[in-house]
mmCIF file of C-alpha atoms in Angstrom:
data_model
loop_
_atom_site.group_PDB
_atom_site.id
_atom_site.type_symbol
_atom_site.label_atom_id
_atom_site.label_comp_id
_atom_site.label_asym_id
_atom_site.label_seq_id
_atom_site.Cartn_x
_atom_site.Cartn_y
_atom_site.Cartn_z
ATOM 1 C CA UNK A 648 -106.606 194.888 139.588
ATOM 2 C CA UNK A 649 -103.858 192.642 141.244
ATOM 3 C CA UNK A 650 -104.236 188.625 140.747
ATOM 4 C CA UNK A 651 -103.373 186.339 143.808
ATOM 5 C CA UNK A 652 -103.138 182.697 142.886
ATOM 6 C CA UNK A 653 -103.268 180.402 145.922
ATOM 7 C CA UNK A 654 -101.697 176.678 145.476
ATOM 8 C CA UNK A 655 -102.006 173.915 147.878
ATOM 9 C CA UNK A 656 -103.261 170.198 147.658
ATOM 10 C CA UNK A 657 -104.627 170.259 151.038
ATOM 11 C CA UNK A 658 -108.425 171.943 150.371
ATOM 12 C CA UNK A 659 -108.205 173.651 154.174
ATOM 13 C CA UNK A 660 -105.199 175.275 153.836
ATOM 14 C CA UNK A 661 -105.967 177.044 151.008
ATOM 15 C CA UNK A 662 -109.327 177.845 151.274
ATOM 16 C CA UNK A 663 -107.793 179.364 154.753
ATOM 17 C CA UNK A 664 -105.668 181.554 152.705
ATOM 18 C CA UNK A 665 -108.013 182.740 150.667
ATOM 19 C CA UNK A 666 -110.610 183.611 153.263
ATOM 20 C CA UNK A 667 -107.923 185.793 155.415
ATOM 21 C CA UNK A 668 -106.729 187.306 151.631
ATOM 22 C CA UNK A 669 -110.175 188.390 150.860
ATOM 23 C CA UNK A 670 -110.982 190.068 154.198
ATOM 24 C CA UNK A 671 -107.760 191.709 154.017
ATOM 25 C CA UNK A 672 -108.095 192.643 150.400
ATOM 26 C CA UNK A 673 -112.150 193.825 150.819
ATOM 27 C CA UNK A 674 -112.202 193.603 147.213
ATOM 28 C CA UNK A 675 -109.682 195.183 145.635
ATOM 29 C CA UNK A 676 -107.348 192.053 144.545
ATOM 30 C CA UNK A 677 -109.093 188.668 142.852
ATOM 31 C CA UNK A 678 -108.358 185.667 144.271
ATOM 32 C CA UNK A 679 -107.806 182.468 142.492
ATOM 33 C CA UNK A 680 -107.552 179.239 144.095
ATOM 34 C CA UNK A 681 -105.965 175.810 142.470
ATOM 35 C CA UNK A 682 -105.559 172.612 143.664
ATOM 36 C CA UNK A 683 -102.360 171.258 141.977
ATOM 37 C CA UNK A 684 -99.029 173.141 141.110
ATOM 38 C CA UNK A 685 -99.484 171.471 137.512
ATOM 39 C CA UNK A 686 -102.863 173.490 137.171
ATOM 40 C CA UNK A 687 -101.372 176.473 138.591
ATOM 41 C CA UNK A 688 -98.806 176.244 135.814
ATOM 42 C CA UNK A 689 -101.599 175.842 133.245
ATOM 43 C CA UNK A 690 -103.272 178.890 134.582
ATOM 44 C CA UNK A 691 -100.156 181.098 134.255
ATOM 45 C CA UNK A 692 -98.890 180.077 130.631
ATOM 46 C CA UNK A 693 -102.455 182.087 129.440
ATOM 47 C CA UNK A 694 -102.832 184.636 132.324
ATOM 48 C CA UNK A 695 -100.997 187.204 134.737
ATOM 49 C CA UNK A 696 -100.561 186.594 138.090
ATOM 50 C CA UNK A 697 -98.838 189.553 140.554
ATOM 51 C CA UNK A 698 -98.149 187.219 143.417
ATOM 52 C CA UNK A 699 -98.139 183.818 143.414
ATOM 53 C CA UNK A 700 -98.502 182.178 147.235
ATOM 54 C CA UNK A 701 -97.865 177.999 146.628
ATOM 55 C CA UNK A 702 -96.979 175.184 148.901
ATOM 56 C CA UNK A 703 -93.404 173.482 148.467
ATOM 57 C CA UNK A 704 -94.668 169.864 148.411
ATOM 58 C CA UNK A 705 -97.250 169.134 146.536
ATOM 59 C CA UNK A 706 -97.806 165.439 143.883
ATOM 60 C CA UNK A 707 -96.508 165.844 140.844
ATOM 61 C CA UNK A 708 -94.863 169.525 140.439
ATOM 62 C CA UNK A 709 -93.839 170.837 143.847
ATOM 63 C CA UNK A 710 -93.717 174.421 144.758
ATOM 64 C CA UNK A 711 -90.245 175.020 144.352
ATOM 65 C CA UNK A 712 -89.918 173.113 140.808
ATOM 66 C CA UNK A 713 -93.300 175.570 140.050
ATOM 67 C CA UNK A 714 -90.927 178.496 140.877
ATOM 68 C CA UNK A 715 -88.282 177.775 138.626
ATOM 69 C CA UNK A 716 -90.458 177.120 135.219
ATOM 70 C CA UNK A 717 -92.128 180.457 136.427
ATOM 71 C CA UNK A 718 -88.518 182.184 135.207
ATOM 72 C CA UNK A 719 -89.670 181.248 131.401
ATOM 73 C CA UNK A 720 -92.100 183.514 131.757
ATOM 74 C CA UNK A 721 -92.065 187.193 130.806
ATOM 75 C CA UNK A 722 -93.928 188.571 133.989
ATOM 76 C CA UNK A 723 -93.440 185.984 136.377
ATOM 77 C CA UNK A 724 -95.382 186.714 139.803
ATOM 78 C CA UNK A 725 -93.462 187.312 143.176
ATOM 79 C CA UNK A 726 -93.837 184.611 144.951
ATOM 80 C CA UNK A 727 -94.539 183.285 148.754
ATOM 81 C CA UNK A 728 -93.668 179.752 149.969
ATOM 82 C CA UNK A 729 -95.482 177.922 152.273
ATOM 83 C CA UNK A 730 -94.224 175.002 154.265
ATOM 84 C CA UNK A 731 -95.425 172.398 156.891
ATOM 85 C CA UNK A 732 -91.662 171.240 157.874
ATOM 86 C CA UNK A 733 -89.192 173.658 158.880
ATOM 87 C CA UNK A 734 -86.412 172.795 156.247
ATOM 88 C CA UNK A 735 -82.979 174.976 155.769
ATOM 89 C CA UNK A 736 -82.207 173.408 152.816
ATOM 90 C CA UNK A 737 -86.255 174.378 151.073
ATOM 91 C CA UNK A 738 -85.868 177.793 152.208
ATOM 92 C CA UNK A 739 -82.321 178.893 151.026
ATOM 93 C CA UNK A 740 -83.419 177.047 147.747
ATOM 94 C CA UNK A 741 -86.424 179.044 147.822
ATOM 95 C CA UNK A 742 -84.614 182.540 148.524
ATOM 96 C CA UNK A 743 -82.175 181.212 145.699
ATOM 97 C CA UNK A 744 -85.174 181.632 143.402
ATOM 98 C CA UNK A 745 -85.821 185.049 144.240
ATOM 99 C CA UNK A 746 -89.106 184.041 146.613
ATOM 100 C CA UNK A 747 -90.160 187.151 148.876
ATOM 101 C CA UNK A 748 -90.894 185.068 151.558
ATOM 102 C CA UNK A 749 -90.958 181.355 153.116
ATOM 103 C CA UNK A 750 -93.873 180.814 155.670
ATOM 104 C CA UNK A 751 -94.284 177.779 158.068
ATOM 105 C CA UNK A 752 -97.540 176.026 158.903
ATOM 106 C CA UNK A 753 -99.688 176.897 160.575
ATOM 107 C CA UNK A 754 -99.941 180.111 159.360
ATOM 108 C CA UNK A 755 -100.105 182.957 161.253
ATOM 109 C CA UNK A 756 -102.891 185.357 159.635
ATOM 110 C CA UNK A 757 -100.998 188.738 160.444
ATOM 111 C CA UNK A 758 -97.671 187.117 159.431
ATOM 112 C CA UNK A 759 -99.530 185.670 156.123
ATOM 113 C CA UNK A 760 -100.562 189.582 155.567
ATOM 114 C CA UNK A 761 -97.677 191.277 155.847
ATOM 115 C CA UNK A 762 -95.612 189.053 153.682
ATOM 116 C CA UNK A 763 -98.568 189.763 150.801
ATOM 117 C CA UNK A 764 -97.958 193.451 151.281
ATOM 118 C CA UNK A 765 -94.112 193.274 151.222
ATOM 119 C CA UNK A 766 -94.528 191.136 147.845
ATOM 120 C CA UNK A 767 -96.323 194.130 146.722
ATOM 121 C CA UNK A 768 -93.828 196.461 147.389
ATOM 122 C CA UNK A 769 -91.441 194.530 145.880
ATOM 123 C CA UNK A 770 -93.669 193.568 142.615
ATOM 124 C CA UNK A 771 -93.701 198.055 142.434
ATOM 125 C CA UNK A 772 -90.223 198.357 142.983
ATOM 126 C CA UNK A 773 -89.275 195.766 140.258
ATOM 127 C CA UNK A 774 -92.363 197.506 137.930
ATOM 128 C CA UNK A 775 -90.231 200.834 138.793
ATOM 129 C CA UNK A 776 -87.126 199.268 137.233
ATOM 130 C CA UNK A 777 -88.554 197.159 134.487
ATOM 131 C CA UNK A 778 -90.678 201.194 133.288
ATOM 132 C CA UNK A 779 -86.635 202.931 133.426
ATOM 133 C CA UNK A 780 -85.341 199.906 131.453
ATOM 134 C CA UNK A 781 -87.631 200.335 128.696
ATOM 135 C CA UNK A 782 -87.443 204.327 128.774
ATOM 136 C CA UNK A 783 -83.200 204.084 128.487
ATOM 137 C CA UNK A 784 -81.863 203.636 125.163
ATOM 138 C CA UNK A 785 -78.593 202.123 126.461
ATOM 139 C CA UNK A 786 -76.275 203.717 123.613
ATOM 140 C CA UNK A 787 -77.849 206.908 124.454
ATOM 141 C CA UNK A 788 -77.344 206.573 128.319
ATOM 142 C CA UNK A 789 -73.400 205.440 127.350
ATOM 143 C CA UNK A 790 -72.831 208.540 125.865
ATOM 144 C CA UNK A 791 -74.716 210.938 128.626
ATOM 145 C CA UNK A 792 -72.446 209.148 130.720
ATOM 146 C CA UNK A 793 -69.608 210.271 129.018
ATOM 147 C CA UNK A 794 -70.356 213.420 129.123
ATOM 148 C CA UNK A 795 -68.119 215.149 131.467
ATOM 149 C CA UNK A 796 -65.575 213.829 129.391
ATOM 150 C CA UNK A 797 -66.251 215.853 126.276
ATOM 151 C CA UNK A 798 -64.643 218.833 125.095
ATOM 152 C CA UNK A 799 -66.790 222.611 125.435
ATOM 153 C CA UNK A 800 -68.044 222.236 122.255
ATOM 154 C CA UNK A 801 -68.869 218.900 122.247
ATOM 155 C CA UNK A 802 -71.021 219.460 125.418
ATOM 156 C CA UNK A 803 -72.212 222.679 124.515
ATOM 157 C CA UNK A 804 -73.669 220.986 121.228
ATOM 158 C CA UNK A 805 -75.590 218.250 123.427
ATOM 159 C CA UNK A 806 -76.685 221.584 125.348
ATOM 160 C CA UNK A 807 -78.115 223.351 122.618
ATOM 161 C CA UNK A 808 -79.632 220.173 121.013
ATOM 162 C CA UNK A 809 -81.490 219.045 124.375
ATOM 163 C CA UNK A 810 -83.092 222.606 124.767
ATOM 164 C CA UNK A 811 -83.792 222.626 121.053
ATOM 165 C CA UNK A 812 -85.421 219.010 120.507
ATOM 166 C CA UNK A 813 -88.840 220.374 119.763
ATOM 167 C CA UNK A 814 -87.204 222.385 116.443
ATOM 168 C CA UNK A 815 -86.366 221.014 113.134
ATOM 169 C CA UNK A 816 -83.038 221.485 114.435
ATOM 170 C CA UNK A 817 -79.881 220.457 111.530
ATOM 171 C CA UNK A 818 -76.243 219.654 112.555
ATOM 172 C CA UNK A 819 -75.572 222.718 110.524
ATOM 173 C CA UNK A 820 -77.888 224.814 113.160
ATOM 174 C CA UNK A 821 -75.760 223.644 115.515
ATOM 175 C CA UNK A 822 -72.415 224.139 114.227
ATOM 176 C CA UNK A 823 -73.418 228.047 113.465
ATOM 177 C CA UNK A 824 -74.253 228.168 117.004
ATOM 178 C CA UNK A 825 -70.868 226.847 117.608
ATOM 179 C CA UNK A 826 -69.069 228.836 115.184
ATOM 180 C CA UNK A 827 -67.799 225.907 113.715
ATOM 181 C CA UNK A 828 -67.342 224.315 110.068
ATOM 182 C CA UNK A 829 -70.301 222.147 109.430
ATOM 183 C CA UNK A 830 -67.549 219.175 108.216
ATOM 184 C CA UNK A 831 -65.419 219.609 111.251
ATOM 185 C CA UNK A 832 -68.062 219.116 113.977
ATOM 186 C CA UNK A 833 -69.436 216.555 112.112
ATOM 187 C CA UNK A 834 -65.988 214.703 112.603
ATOM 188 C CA UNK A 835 -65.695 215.591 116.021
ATOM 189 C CA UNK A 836 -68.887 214.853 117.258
ATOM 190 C CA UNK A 837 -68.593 211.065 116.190
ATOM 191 C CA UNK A 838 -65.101 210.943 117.385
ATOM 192 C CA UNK A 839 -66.336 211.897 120.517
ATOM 193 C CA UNK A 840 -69.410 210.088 121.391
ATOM 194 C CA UNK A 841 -69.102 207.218 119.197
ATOM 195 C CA UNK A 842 -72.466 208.178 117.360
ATOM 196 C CA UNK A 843 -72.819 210.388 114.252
ATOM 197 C CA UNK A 844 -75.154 213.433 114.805
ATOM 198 C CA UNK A 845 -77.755 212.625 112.800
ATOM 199 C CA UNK A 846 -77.854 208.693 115.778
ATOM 200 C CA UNK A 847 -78.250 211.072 118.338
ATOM 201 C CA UNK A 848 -80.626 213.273 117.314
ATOM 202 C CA UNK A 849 -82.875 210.580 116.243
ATOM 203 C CA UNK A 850 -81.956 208.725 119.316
ATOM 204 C CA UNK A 851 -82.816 211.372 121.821
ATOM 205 C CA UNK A 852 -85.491 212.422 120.538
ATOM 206 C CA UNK A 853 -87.061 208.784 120.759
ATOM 207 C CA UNK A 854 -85.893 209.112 124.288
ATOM 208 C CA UNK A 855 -87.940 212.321 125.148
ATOM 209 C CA UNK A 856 -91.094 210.820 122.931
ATOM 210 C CA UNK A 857 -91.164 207.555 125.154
ATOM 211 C CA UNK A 858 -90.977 209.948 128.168
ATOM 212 C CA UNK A 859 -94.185 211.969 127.173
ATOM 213 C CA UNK A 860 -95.886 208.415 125.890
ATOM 214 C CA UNK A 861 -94.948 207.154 129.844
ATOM 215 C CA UNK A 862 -96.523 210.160 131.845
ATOM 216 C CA UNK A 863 -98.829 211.752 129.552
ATOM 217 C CA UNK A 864 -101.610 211.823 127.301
ATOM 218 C CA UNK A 865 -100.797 213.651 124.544
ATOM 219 C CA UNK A 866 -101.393 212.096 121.257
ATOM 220 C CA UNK A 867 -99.030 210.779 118.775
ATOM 221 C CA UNK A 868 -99.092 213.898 116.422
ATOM 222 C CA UNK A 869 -98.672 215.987 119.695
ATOM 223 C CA UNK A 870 -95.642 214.392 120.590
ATOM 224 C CA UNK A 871 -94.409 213.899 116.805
ATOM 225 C CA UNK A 872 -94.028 218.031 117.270
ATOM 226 C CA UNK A 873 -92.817 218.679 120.069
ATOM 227 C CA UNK A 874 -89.741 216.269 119.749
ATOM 228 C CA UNK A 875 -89.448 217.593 116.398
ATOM 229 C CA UNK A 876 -90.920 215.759 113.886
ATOM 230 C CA UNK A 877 -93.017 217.659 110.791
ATOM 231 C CA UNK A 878 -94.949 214.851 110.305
ATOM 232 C CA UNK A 879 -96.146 212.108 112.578
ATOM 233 C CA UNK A 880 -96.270 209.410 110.037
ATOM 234 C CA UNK A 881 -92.116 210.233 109.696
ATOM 235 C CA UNK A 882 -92.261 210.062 113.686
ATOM 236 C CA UNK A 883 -93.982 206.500 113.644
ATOM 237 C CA UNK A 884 -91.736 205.371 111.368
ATOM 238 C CA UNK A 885 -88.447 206.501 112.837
ATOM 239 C CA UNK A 886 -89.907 205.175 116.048
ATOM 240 C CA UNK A 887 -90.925 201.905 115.090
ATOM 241 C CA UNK A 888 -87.339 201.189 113.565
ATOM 242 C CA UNK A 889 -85.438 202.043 116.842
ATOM 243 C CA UNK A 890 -87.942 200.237 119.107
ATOM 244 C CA UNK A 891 -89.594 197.571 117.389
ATOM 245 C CA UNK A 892 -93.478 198.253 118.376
ATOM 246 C CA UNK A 893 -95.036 201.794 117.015
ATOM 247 C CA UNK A 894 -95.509 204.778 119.357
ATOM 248 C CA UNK A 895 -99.146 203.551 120.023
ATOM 249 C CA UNK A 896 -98.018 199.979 121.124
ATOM 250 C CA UNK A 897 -95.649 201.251 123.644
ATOM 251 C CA UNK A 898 -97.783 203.400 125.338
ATOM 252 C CA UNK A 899 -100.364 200.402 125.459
ATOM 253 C CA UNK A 900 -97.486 197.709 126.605
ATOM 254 C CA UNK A 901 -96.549 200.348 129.589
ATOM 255 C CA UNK A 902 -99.777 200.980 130.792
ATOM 256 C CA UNK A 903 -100.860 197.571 130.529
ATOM 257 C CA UNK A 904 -98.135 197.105 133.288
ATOM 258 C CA UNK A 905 -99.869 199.721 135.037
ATOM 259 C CA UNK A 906 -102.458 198.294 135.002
ATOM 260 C CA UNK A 907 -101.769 195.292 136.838
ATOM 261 C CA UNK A 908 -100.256 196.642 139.810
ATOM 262 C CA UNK A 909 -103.432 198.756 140.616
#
C-alpha cells in the first residue's frame, strides 16, 4: 500500500487535503497528516513515504529546505509543492529539486488529483529504472555492448554459452564447439571482451539468476540449476560475492519495492 504524507502548518489546509485524498483514494493509499516540516522529517528518517505533498513556507524547516534533506535518503518520496503566493523564483527552485508538481492556493480538488496520479506515474517509472539498474551488471552490459564488434568466434562463443547457461558448461566445451585450442580461446576471449571466461560465465549467469529471482518464484535450488550451478550452497556463495546480499535478500529487497507501489 502507497503512503501519502500531507505537510502544512495551517490545520485547514491540510485536513482539506486529506479529506479530497481519501475520497479519491477510497482506501487504497494511507494517509498521514503532520503539522510541521521538522516532524515530517522525523517521520521519514524511520518510514517510507511514496509521495510526499508539503507546503513551501512553513516555521522552522520550510518545504523546499524539507525537499533537499529528502535527497539523503535512499527512497526519497516524489514530491508536490503547495504554495499560497505565486512565486517564480519557489517554483523553478522547486522543479530544480526534481518536485512533480507546484500547486497554488486555493487548491483546486481536480487539479490537487491529477497531480497525485501523475506523481504516481512517475514514482513507477523511476521504480521501472531503479528494478533494470539493479538487474544490469554494468561490466557485463559493457561487453554485450561490444558485441558487434567481436570476431565469429568470439560471438559465436557468447552464442553457445547464453543457450547453454543451464549446463555445467567448461571453456573447454566451448572451445571444442569452436574447434579451437583450449589455450588460444582462452587468450582471445579476454583480449576481446576485457573479461576472462571463467568472469563471464560467473557473471552472466548471476545476470540470468537475478532475472528469475525478479519475475518468478522459483526457489533458490531451482534457480541454482538452471543457471548452472550443481549445488545451491556454491550458487549462494558465488552470488553473494558479486552482489553483496545472498540470493534470498535480493529477491526480498526487490519485492519490498514492489510492494510499496501497490
Amino acid at each position: 500500500m502507497r503512503t501519502i504524507l500531507i505537510t502544512d502548518d495551517e490545520p485547514r489546509t491540510r485536513e482539506g487535503i486529506r479529506k479530497v485524498l481519501e475520497a479519491w483514494s477510497a482506501g487504497r493509499h494511507r494517509i498521514i497528516v503532520m503539522a510541521s516540516g521538522v516532524e515530517a522529517l522525523a517521520w521519514l528518517q524511520d518510514n517510507e513515504a511514496s509521495l510526499l505533498i508539503t507546503d513551501i513556507r512553513m516555521p522552522e524547516l520550510g518545504g523546499l529546505e524539507l525537499v533537499e534533506k529528502l535527497k539523503e535518503m535512499e527512497h526519497p518520496p516524489i514530491v508536490i509543492i503547495i504554495s499560497g503566493h505565486p512565486d517564480f523564483s519557489y517554483a523553478q527552485r522547486a522543479l530544480q529539486f526534481g518536485v512533480v508538481e507546484y500547486l497554488l492556493k486555493p487548491l483546486d480538488k481536480a487539479k490537487l488529483v491529477a497531480a497525485v496520479e501523475l506523481a504516481f506515474k512517475r514514482e513507477e517509472e523511476l521504480h521501472r529504472i531503479e528494478r533494470m539498474e539493479r538487474l544490469v551488471d554494468e561490466k557485463l552490459l559493457e561487453t554485450v555492448g561490444q558485441e558487434k564488434r567481436y570476431n565469429a568466434q568470439v560471438q559465436e562463443a557468447i552464442h553457445y554459452l547464453d543457450e547453454h547457461l543451464h549446463d555445467p558448461i567448461t571453456m573447454r566445451d566451448i572451445a571444442d564447439h569452436l574447434h579451437l585450442n583450449a589455450s588460444y580461446f582462452s587468450v582471445l576471449f579476454k583480449e576481446q571482451t576485457g573479461l576472462t571466461f571463467s568472469e563471464y560465465l560467473t557473471r552472466r549467469r548471476v545476470q540470468r539468476a537475478k532475472e528469475m529471482l525478479t519475475n518468478s518464484e522459483l526457489t533458490i535450488a531451482e534457480i541454482s540449476e538452471r543457471v548452472g550451478y550443481q549445488t545451491a550452497k556454491y550458487f549462494v556463495k558465488v552470488f553473494r560475492t558479486l552482489e553483496d546480499m545472498s540470493p534470498g535478500q535480493y529477491r526480498k529487497s526487490v519485492s519490498h519495492r514492489d510492494e510499496t507501489i501497490q
